[in-house]
């Protein structure tokens, strides 16, 4: 579990194409200082398992499913990436609950600079639209952000100078893909209300939830 508060702006050192998978070597002295084999590190919001570490770098295998659902397949040697270690139980939850399980990808449509911030408009896949609401939380390339405006096919976010300086969102431009993870609590609520599919057999309304709690 992550919080979406990026710890470090890392770099892809090497990419090995393994056919239906890839192996990444990434530089991140901060996130690797206590990392070991089997640990998790979020790379642009994607939870990856550490294979090995050495000299401030770590290796991770990326399977076909991850390459299909995220933008990691577009990374190359020299690409900058957002890195975050899992949250520690008992620590502060600075962003929101993030699983590192990407729901889909969006595309940056436009950037509008302000005096002290920047508004970024991102295309929203139709399948994710119902989970994104104004003032709600969303993870973009692993960064926990608050939605400013939410439409059926796009949403906007407001980036402060710290986010622009310390994450890849400061260097991405219109046309670039980004990984999106919606708030998992919204998906659980939908499932409980029986809206996810016709055969969920889920709870149909809030009255049933109250009845179950008695």
PDB file of N, CA, C and O in Angstrom, residues 38-107:
ATOM      1  N   UNK A  38      12.341  -8.930  -2.989  1.00  0.00           N
ATOM      2  CA  UNK A  38      10.964  -9.211  -2.616  1.00  0.00           C
ATOM      3  C   UNK A  38      10.178  -8.013  -2.144  1.00  0.00           C
ATOM      4  O   UNK A  38       8.942  -8.088  -2.030  1.00  0.00           O
ATOM      5  N   UNK A  39      10.851  -6.895  -1.866  1.00  0.00           N
ATOM      6  CA  UNK A  39      10.141  -5.683  -1.449  1.00  0.00           C
ATOM      7  C   UNK A  39       9.409  -5.062  -2.636  1.00  0.00           C
ATOM      8  O   UNK A  39       9.677  -5.396  -3.801  1.00  0.00           O
ATOM      9  N   UNK A  40       8.496  -4.142  -2.349  1.00  0.00           N
ATOM     10  CA  UNK A  40       7.752  -3.444  -3.394  1.00  0.00           C
ATOM     11  C   UNK A  40       8.204  -1.997  -3.487  1.00  0.00           C
ATOM     12  O   UNK A  40       8.488  -1.356  -2.475  1.00  0.00           O
ATOM     13  N   UNK A  41       8.259  -1.492  -4.722  1.00  0.00           N
ATOM     14  CA  UNK A  41       8.518  -0.082  -4.980  1.00  0.00           C
ATOM     15  C   UNK A  41       7.581   0.346  -6.105  1.00  0.00           C
ATOM     16  O   UNK A  41       7.450  -0.361  -7.109  1.00  0.00           O
ATOM     17  N   UNK A  42       6.912   1.476  -5.926  1.00  0.00           N
ATOM     18  CA  UNK A  42       6.026   1.992  -6.959  1.00  0.00           C
ATOM     19  C   UNK A  42       6.830   2.807  -7.961  1.00  0.00           C
ATOM     20  O   UNK A  42       7.573   3.712  -7.586  1.00  0.00           O
ATOM     21  N   UNK A  43       6.682   2.450  -9.242  1.00  0.00           N
ATOM     22  CA  UNK A  43       7.365   3.148 -10.333  1.00  0.00           C
ATOM     23  C   UNK A  43       6.292   3.787 -11.212  1.00  0.00           C
ATOM     24  O   UNK A  43       5.520   3.081 -11.867  1.00  0.00           O
ATOM     25  N   UNK A  44       6.231   5.118 -11.199  1.00  0.00           N
ATOM     26  CA  UNK A  44       5.153   5.833 -11.898  1.00  0.00           C
ATOM     27  C   UNK A  44       3.787   5.285 -11.508  1.00  0.00           C
ATOM     28  O   UNK A  44       2.886   5.158 -12.343  1.00  0.00           O
ATOM     29  N   UNK A  45       3.663   4.920 -10.233  1.00  0.00           N
ATOM     30  CA  UNK A  45       2.389   4.455  -9.722  1.00  0.00           C
ATOM     31  C   UNK A  45       2.118   2.983  -9.894  1.00  0.00           C
ATOM     32  O   UNK A  45       1.062   2.493  -9.495  1.00  0.00           O
ATOM     33  N   UNK A  46       3.066   2.246 -10.466  1.00  0.00           N
ATOM     34  CA  UNK A  46       2.909   0.807 -10.666  1.00  0.00           C
ATOM     35  C   UNK A  46       3.714   0.058  -9.616  1.00  0.00           C
ATOM     36  O   UNK A  46       4.932   0.261  -9.505  1.00  0.00           O
ATOM     37  N   UNK A  47       3.067  -0.797  -8.850  1.00  0.00           N
ATOM     38  CA  UNK A  47       3.749  -1.566  -7.816  1.00  0.00           C
ATOM     39  C   UNK A  47       4.585  -2.667  -8.460  1.00  0.00           C
ATOM     40  O   UNK A  47       4.058  -3.573  -9.110  1.00  0.00           O
ATOM     41  N   UNK A  48       5.909  -2.605  -8.286  1.00  0.00           N
ATOM     42  CA  UNK A  48       6.819  -3.605  -8.832  1.00  0.00           C
ATOM     43  C   UNK A  48       7.584  -4.280  -7.696  1.00  0.00           C
ATOM     44  O   UNK A  48       7.814  -3.685  -6.647  1.00  0.00           O
ATOM     45  N   UNK A  49       7.981  -5.525  -7.926  1.00  0.00           N
ATOM     46  CA  UNK A  49       8.718  -6.291  -6.925  1.00  0.00           C
ATOM     47  C   UNK A  49      10.212  -6.209  -7.197  1.00  0.00           C
ATOM     48  O   UNK A  49      10.660  -6.431  -8.326  1.00  0.00           O
ATOM     49  N   UNK A  50      10.975  -5.886  -6.171  1.00  0.00           N
ATOM     50  CA  UNK A  50      12.430  -5.764  -6.294  1.00  0.00           C
ATOM     51  C   UNK A  50      13.059  -7.148  -6.458  1.00  0.00           C
ATOM     52  O   UNK A  50      12.831  -8.042  -5.654  1.00  0.00           O
ATOM     53  N   UNK A  51      13.844  -7.304  -7.518  1.00  0.00           N
ATOM     54  CA  UNK A  51      14.576  -8.554  -7.746  1.00  0.00           C
ATOM     55  C   UNK A  51      15.922  -8.508  -7.041  1.00  0.00           C
ATOM     56  O   UNK A  51      16.314  -9.433  -6.333  1.00  0.00           O
ATOM     57  N   UNK A  52      16.651  -7.408  -7.238  1.00  0.00           N
ATOM     58  CA  UNK A  52      17.919  -7.221  -6.524  1.00  0.00           C
ATOM     59  C   UNK A  52      18.252  -5.734  -6.460  1.00  0.00           C
ATOM     60  O   UNK A  52      17.665  -4.919  -7.181  1.00  0.00           O
ATOM     61  N   UNK A  53      19.169  -5.381  -5.589  1.00  0.00           N
ATOM     62  CA  UNK A  53      19.608  -3.994  -5.447  1.00  0.00           C
ATOM     63  C   UNK A  53      21.127  -3.943  -5.362  1.00  0.00           C
ATOM     64  O   UNK A  53      21.766  -4.881  -4.874  1.00  0.00           O
ATOM     65  N   UNK A  54      21.697  -2.838  -5.825  1.00  0.00           N
ATOM     66  CA  UNK A  54      23.141  -2.630  -5.729  1.00  0.00           C
ATOM     67  C   UNK A  54      23.458  -1.189  -6.109  1.00  0.00           C
ATOM     68  O   UNK A  54      22.955  -0.682  -7.123  1.00  0.00           O
ATOM     69  N   UNK A  55      24.261  -0.549  -5.284  1.00  0.00           N
ATOM     70  CA  UNK A  55      24.781   0.786  -5.589  1.00  0.00           C
ATOM     71  C   UNK A  55      23.679   1.789  -5.941  1.00  0.00           C
ATOM     72  O   UNK A  55      23.793   2.560  -6.901  1.00  0.00           O
ATOM     73  N   UNK A  56      22.617   1.777  -5.146  1.00  0.00           N
ATOM     74  CA  UNK A  56      21.557   2.747  -5.359  1.00  0.00           C
ATOM     75  C   UNK A  56      20.645   2.445  -6.526  1.00  0.00           C
ATOM     76  O   UNK A  56      19.861   3.299  -6.943  1.00  0.00           O
ATOM     77  N   UNK A  57      20.716   1.232  -7.055  1.00  0.00           N
ATOM     78  CA  UNK A  57      19.869   0.826  -8.167  1.00  0.00           C
ATOM     79  C   UNK A  57      19.111  -0.443  -7.805  1.00  0.00           C
ATOM     80  O   UNK A  57      19.515  -1.177  -6.901  1.00  0.00           O
ATOM     81  N   UNK A  58      18.003  -0.690  -8.506  1.00  0.00           N
ATOM     82  CA  UNK A  58      17.271  -1.933  -8.292  1.00  0.00           C
ATOM     83  C   UNK A  58      16.727  -2.457  -9.617  1.00  0.00           C
ATOM     84  O   UNK A  58      16.534  -1.701 -10.570  1.00  0.00           O
ATOM     85  N   UNK A  59      16.511  -3.763  -9.643  1.00  0.00           N
ATOM     86  CA  UNK A  59      15.988  -4.431 -10.825  1.00  0.00           C
ATOM     87  C   UNK A  59      14.585  -4.931 -10.529  1.00  0.00           C
ATOM     88  O   UNK A  59      14.306  -5.397  -9.426  1.00  0.00           O
ATOM     89  N   UNK A  60      13.699  -4.834 -11.519  1.00  0.00           N
ATOM     90  CA  UNK A  60      12.328  -5.314 -11.368  1.00  0.00           C
ATOM     91  C   UNK A  60      11.857  -5.932 -12.673  1.00  0.00           C
ATOM     92  O   UNK A  60      12.172  -5.428 -13.759  1.00  0.00           O
ATOM     93  N   UNK A  61      11.130  -7.033 -12.564  1.00  0.00           N
ATOM     94  CA  UNK A  61      10.529  -7.676 -13.730  1.00  0.00           C
ATOM     95  C   UNK A  61       9.142  -7.098 -13.963  1.00  0.00           C
ATOM     96  O   UNK A  61       8.369  -6.915 -13.020  1.00  0.00           O
ATOM     97  N   UNK A  62       8.832  -6.843 -15.220  1.00  0.00           N
ATOM     98  CA  UNK A  62       7.528  -6.285 -15.583  1.00  0.00           C
ATOM     99  C   UNK A  62       6.839  -7.246 -16.536  1.00  0.00           C
ATOM    100  O   UNK A  62       7.310  -7.468 -17.655  1.00  0.00           O
ATOM    101  N   UNK A  63       5.735  -7.829 -16.081  1.00  0.00           N
ATOM    102  CA  UNK A  63       5.035  -8.841 -16.851  1.00  0.00           C
ATOM    103  C   UNK A  63       4.149  -8.222 -17.943  1.00  0.00           C
ATOM    104  O   UNK A  63       3.911  -7.019 -17.961  1.00  0.00           O
ATOM    105  N   UNK A  64       3.665  -9.072 -18.838  1.00  0.00           N
ATOM    106  CA  UNK A  64       2.861  -8.623 -19.976  1.00  0.00           C
ATOM    107  C   UNK A  64       1.620  -7.854 -19.529  1.00  0.00           C
ATOM    108  O   UNK A  64       1.251  -6.842 -20.134  1.00  0.00           O
ATOM    109  N   UNK A  65       0.950  -8.322 -18.463  1.00  0.00           N
ATOM    110  CA  UNK A  65      -0.260  -7.662 -17.982  1.00  0.00           C
ATOM    111  C   UNK A  65       0.027  -6.228 -17.562  1.00  0.00           C
ATOM    112  O   UNK A  65      -0.751  -5.305 -17.851  1.00  0.00           O
ATOM    113  N   UNK A  66       1.159  -6.023 -16.900  1.00  0.00           N
ATOM    114  CA  UNK A  66       1.535  -4.674 -16.467  1.00  0.00           C
ATOM    115  C   UNK A  66       1.861  -3.786 -17.660  1.00  0.00           C
ATOM    116  O   UNK A  66       1.480  -2.615 -17.706  1.00  0.00           O
ATOM    117  N   UNK A  67       2.566  -4.340 -18.634  1.00  0.00           N
ATOM    118  CA  UNK A  67       2.911  -3.574 -19.830  1.00  0.00           C
ATOM    119  C   UNK A  67       1.659  -3.183 -20.609  1.00  0.00           C
ATOM    120  O   UNK A  67       1.586  -2.099 -21.188  1.00  0.00           O
ATOM    121  N   UNK A  68       0.655  -4.060 -20.585  1.00  0.00           N
ATOM    122  CA  UNK A  68      -0.581  -3.792 -21.315  1.00  0.00           C
ATOM    123  C   UNK A  68      -1.420  -2.720 -20.642  1.00  0.00           C
ATOM    124  O   UNK A  68      -2.042  -1.889 -21.314  1.00  0.00           O
ATOM    125  N   UNK A  69      -1.459  -2.707 -19.322  1.00  0.00           N
ATOM    126  CA  UNK A  69      -2.344  -1.816 -18.591  1.00  0.00           C
ATOM    127  C   UNK A  69      -1.716  -0.474 -18.203  1.00  0.00           C
ATOM    128  O   UNK A  69      -2.409   0.405 -17.713  1.00  0.00           O
ATOM    129  N   UNK A  70      -0.419  -0.343 -18.355  1.00  0.00           N
ATOM    130  CA  UNK A  70       0.261   0.872 -17.914  1.00  0.00           C
ATOM    131  C   UNK A  70       1.108   1.460 -19.036  1.00  0.00           C
ATOM    132  O   UNK A  70       1.206   0.893 -20.123  1.00  0.00           O
ATOM    133  N   UNK A  71       1.755   2.570 -18.728  1.00  0.00           N
ATOM    134  CA  UNK A  71       2.635   3.219 -19.709  1.00  0.00           C
ATOM    135  C   UNK A  71       4.092   2.821 -19.532  1.00  0.00           C
ATOM    136  O   UNK A  71       4.971   3.409 -20.163  1.00  0.00           O
ATOM    137  N   UNK A  72       4.367   1.817 -18.693  1.00  0.00           N
ATOM    138  CA  UNK A  72       5.755   1.427 -18.454  1.00  0.00           C
ATOM    139  C   UNK A  72       6.437   0.914 -19.721  1.00  0.00           C
ATOM    140  O   UNK A  72       7.660   1.001 -19.860  1.00  0.00           O
ATOM    141  N   UNK A  73       5.661   0.368 -20.640  1.00  0.00           N
ATOM    142  CA  UNK A  73       6.245  -0.132 -21.878  1.00  0.00           C
ATOM    143  C   UNK A  73       6.874   0.949 -22.729  1.00  0.00           C
ATOM    144  O   UNK A  73       7.696   0.651 -23.607  1.00  0.00           O
ATOM    145  N   UNK A  74       6.522   2.193 -22.481  1.00  0.00           N
ATOM    146  CA  UNK A  74       7.077   3.305 -23.252  1.00  0.00           C
ATOM    147  C   UNK A  74       8.377   3.836 -22.653  1.00  0.00           C
ATOM    148  O   UNK A  74       9.035   4.697 -23.252  1.00  0.00           O
ATOM    149  N   UNK A  75       8.764   3.312 -21.482  1.00  0.00           N
ATOM    150  CA  UNK A  75       9.993   3.783 -20.844  1.00  0.00           C
ATOM    151  C   UNK A  75      11.221   3.275 -21.588  1.00  0.00           C
ATOM    152  O   UNK A  75      11.232   2.172 -22.135  1.00  0.00           O
ATOM    153  N   UNK A  76      12.262   4.093 -21.575  1.00  0.00           N
ATOM    154  CA  UNK A  76      13.527   3.726 -22.214  1.00  0.00           C
ATOM    155  C   UNK A  76      14.667   4.194 -21.324  1.00  0.00           C
ATOM    156  O   UNK A  76      14.459   4.916 -20.342  1.00  0.00           O
ATOM    157  N   UNK A  77      15.861   3.777 -21.652  1.00  0.00           N
ATOM    158  CA  UNK A  77      17.036   4.201 -20.889  1.00  0.00           C
ATOM    159  C   UNK A  77      17.089   5.735 -20.831  1.00  0.00           C
ATOM    160  O   UNK A  77      16.981   6.403 -21.862  1.00  0.00           O
ATOM    161  N   UNK A  78      17.204   6.261 -19.628  1.00  0.00           N
ATOM    162  CA  UNK A  78      17.246   7.709 -19.440  1.00  0.00           C
ATOM    163  C   UNK A  78      15.917   8.323 -19.046  1.00  0.00           C
ATOM    164  O   UNK A  78      15.880   9.485 -18.635  1.00  0.00           O
ATOM    165  N   UNK A  79      14.808   7.553 -19.159  1.00  0.00           N
ATOM    166  CA  UNK A  79      13.504   8.083 -18.758  1.00  0.00           C
ATOM    167  C   UNK A  79      13.488   8.370 -17.264  1.00  0.00           C
ATOM    168  O   UNK A  79      14.017   7.605 -16.462  1.00  0.00           O
ATOM    169  N   UNK A  80      12.859   9.472 -16.875  1.00  0.00           N
ATOM    170  CA  UNK A  80      12.706   9.800 -15.464  1.00  0.00           C
ATOM    171  C   UNK A  80      11.414   9.167 -14.953  1.00  0.00           C
ATOM    172  O   UNK A  80      10.414   9.108 -15.677  1.00  0.00           O
ATOM    173  N   UNK A  81      11.437   8.717 -13.710  1.00  0.00           N
ATOM    174  CA  UNK A  81      10.285   8.029 -13.135  1.00  0.00           C
ATOM    175  C   UNK A  81      10.062   8.467 -11.694  1.00  0.00           C
ATOM    176  O   UNK A  81      11.007   8.836 -10.986  1.00  0.00           O
ATOM    177  N   UNK A  82       8.802   8.419 -11.269  1.00  0.00           N
ATOM    178  CA  UNK A  82       8.448   8.699  -9.881  1.00  0.00           C
ATOM    179  C   UNK A  82       8.589   7.427  -9.055  1.00  0.00           C
ATOM    180  O   UNK A  82       8.080   6.374  -9.454  1.00  0.00           O
ATOM    181  N   UNK A  83       9.265   7.514  -7.918  1.00  0.00           N
ATOM    182  CA  UNK A  83       9.509   6.342  -7.080  1.00  0.00           C
ATOM    183  C   UNK A  83       8.964   6.565  -5.671  1.00  0.00           C
ATOM    184  O   UNK A  83       9.085   7.649  -5.114  1.00  0.00           O
ATOM    185  N   UNK A  84       8.369   5.495  -5.123  1.00  0.00           N
ATOM    186  CA  UNK A  84       7.849   5.551  -3.755  1.00  0.00           C
ATOM    187  C   UNK A  84       7.908   4.172  -3.125  1.00  0.00           C
ATOM    188  O   UNK A  84       7.546   3.180  -3.761  1.00  0.00           O
ATOM    189  N   UNK A  85       8.385   4.131  -1.874  1.00  0.00           N
ATOM    190  CA  UNK A  85       8.338   2.883  -1.113  1.00  0.00           C
ATOM    191  C   UNK A  85       6.964   2.723  -0.478  1.00  0.00           C
ATOM    192  O   UNK A  85       6.223   3.703  -0.313  1.00  0.00           O
ATOM    193  N   UNK A  86       6.590   1.490  -0.092  1.00  0.00           N
ATOM    194  CA  UNK A  86       5.295   1.288   0.571  1.00  0.00           C
ATOM    195  C   UNK A  86       5.234   2.063   1.879  1.00  0.00           C
ATOM    196  O   UNK A  86       6.265   2.321   2.520  1.00  0.00           O
ATOM    197  N   UNK A  87       4.027   2.435   2.275  1.00  0.00           N
ATOM    198  CA  UNK A  87       3.849   3.130   3.540  1.00  0.00           C
ATOM    199  C   UNK A  87       4.124   2.179   4.700  1.00  0.00           C
ATOM    200  O   UNK A  87       3.909   0.968   4.592  1.00  0.00           O
ATOM    201  N   UNK A  88       4.618   2.734   5.794  1.00  0.00           N
ATOM    202  CA  UNK A  88       4.862   1.950   7.004  1.00  0.00           C
ATOM    203  C   UNK A  88       3.668   2.071   7.921  1.00  0.00           C
ATOM    204  O   UNK A  88       3.158   3.173   8.154  1.00  0.00           O
ATOM    205  N   UNK A  89       3.183   0.946   8.441  1.00  0.00           N
ATOM    206  CA  UNK A  89       2.063   0.999   9.369  1.00  0.00           C
ATOM    207  C   UNK A  89       2.442   1.844  10.583  1.00  0.00           C
ATOM    208  O   UNK A  89       3.526   1.692  11.153  1.00  0.00           O
ATOM    209  N   UNK A  90       1.552   2.735  10.953  1.00  0.00           N
ATOM    210  CA  UNK A  90       1.841   3.629  12.068  1.00  0.00           C
ATOM    211  C   UNK A  90       2.401   4.964  11.621  1.00  0.00           C
ATOM    212  O   UNK A  90       2.562   5.870  12.429  1.00  0.00           O
ATOM    213  N   UNK A  91       2.687   5.077  10.297  1.00  0.00           N
ATOM    214  CA  UNK A  91       3.199   6.338   9.798  1.00  0.00           C
ATOM    215  C   UNK A  91       2.079   7.262   9.362  1.00  0.00           C
ATOM    216  O   UNK A  91       0.896   6.920   9.420  1.00  0.00           O
ATOM    217  N   UNK A  92       2.430   8.462   8.905  1.00  0.00           N
ATOM    218  CA  UNK A  92       1.441   9.432   8.459  1.00  0.00           C
ATOM    219  C   UNK A  92       0.975   9.093   7.044  1.00  0.00           C
ATOM    220  O   UNK A  92       1.771   8.729   6.195  1.00  0.00           O
ATOM    221  N   UNK A  93      -0.316   9.235   6.820  1.00  0.00           N
ATOM    222  CA  UNK A  93      -0.885   9.016   5.492  1.00  0.00           C
ATOM    223  C   UNK A  93      -0.973  10.370   4.797  1.00  0.00           C
ATOM    224  O   UNK A  93      -1.958  11.098   4.916  1.00  0.00           O
ATOM    225  N   UNK A  94       0.088  10.719   4.079  1.00  0.00           N
ATOM    226  CA  UNK A  94       0.173  12.055   3.512  1.00  0.00           C
ATOM    227  C   UNK A  94      -0.727  12.288   2.315  1.00  0.00           C
ATOM    228  O   UNK A  94      -1.160  13.407   2.060  1.00  0.00           O
ATOM    229  N   UNK A  95      -1.009  11.232   1.530  1.00  0.00           N
ATOM    230  CA  UNK A  95      -1.868  11.396   0.358  1.00  0.00           C
ATOM    231  C   UNK A  95      -3.177  10.683   0.573  1.00  0.00           C
ATOM    232  O   UNK A  95      -3.979  11.086   1.401  1.00  0.00           O
ATOM    233  N   UNK A  96      -3.421   9.601  -0.183  1.00  0.00           N
ATOM    234  CA  UNK A  96      -4.581   8.756   0.051  1.00  0.00           C
ATOM    235  C   UNK A  96      -4.150   7.304  -0.172  1.00  0.00           C
ATOM    236  O   UNK A  96      -3.010   7.041  -0.550  1.00  0.00           O
ATOM    237  N   UNK A  97      -5.021   6.352   0.092  1.00  0.00           N
ATOM    238  CA  UNK A  97      -4.658   4.946  -0.035  1.00  0.00           C
ATOM    239  C   UNK A  97      -4.478   4.573  -1.501  1.00  0.00           C
ATOM    240  O   UNK A  97      -5.425   4.641  -2.294  1.00  0.00           O
ATOM    241  N   UNK A  98      -3.263   4.173  -1.844  1.00  0.00           N
ATOM    242  CA  UNK A  98      -2.909   3.836  -3.223  1.00  0.00           C
ATOM    243  C   UNK A  98      -2.372   2.411  -3.251  1.00  0.00           C
ATOM    244  O   UNK A  98      -1.484   2.069  -2.475  1.00  0.00           O
ATOM    245  N   UNK A  99      -2.899   1.584  -4.142  1.00  0.00           N
ATOM    246  CA  UNK A  99      -2.469   0.193  -4.209  1.00  0.00           C
ATOM    247  C   UNK A  99      -1.293  -0.034  -5.140  1.00  0.00           C
ATOM    248  O   UNK A  99      -0.595  -1.039  -5.043  1.00  0.00           O
ATOM    249  N   UNK A 100      -1.088   0.856  -6.089  1.00  0.00           N
ATOM    250  CA  UNK A 100      -0.058   0.613  -7.097  1.00  0.00           C
ATOM    251  C   UNK A 100      -0.557  -0.319  -8.183  1.00  0.00           C
ATOM    252  O   UNK A 100       0.221  -0.880  -8.940  1.00  0.00           O
ATOM    253  N   UNK A 101      -1.885  -0.494  -8.265  1.00  0.00           N
ATOM    254  CA  UNK A 101      -2.519  -1.317  -9.289  1.00  0.00           C
ATOM    255  C   UNK A 101      -3.189  -0.385 -10.296  1.00  0.00           C
ATOM    256  O   UNK A 101      -4.291   0.110 -10.054  1.00  0.00           O
ATOM    257  N   UNK A 102      -2.515  -0.125 -11.396  1.00  0.00           N
ATOM    258  CA  UNK A 102      -2.986   0.861 -12.370  1.00  0.00           C
ATOM    259  C   UNK A 102      -4.289   0.400 -13.019  1.00  0.00           C
ATOM    260  O   UNK A 102      -4.422  -0.746 -13.437  1.00  0.00           O
ATOM    261  N   UNK A 103      -5.273   1.311 -13.090  1.00  0.00           N
ATOM    262  CA  UNK A 103      -6.571   1.001 -13.685  1.00  0.00           C
ATOM    263  C   UNK A 103      -6.612   1.283 -15.175  1.00  0.00           C
ATOM    264  O   UNK A 103      -7.468   0.765 -15.888  1.00  0.00           O
ATOM    265  N   UNK A 104      -5.714   2.113 -15.654  1.00  0.00           N
ATOM    266  CA  UNK A 104      -5.687   2.459 -17.071  1.00  0.00           C
ATOM    267  C   UNK A 104      -4.734   3.610 -17.311  1.00  0.00           C
ATOM    268  O   UNK A 104      -4.053   4.079 -16.391  1.00  0.00           O
ATOM    269  N   UNK A 105      -4.674   4.058 -18.534  1.00  0.00           N
ATOM    270  CA  UNK A 105      -3.807   5.189 -18.870  1.00  0.00           C
ATOM    271  C   UNK A 105      -4.627   6.324 -19.459  1.00  0.00           C
ATOM    272  O   UNK A 105      -5.665   6.108 -20.080  1.00  0.00           O
ATOM    273  N   UNK A 106      -4.142   7.521 -19.236  1.00  0.00           N
ATOM    274  CA  UNK A 106      -4.741   8.705 -19.833  1.00  0.00           C
ATOM    275  C   UNK A 106      -3.684   9.440 -20.635  1.00  0.00           C
ATOM    276  O   UNK A 106      -2.514   9.042 -20.643  1.00  0.00           O
ATOM    277  N   UNK A 107      -4.076  10.506 -21.292  1.00  0.00           N
ATOM    278  CA  UNK A 107      -3.146  11.306 -22.091  1.00  0.00           C
ATOM    279  C   UNK A 107      -3.272  12.764 -21.678  1.00  0.00           C
ATOM    280  O   UNK A 107      -4.391  13.280 -21.523  1.00  0.00           O
TER     281      UNK A 107
END
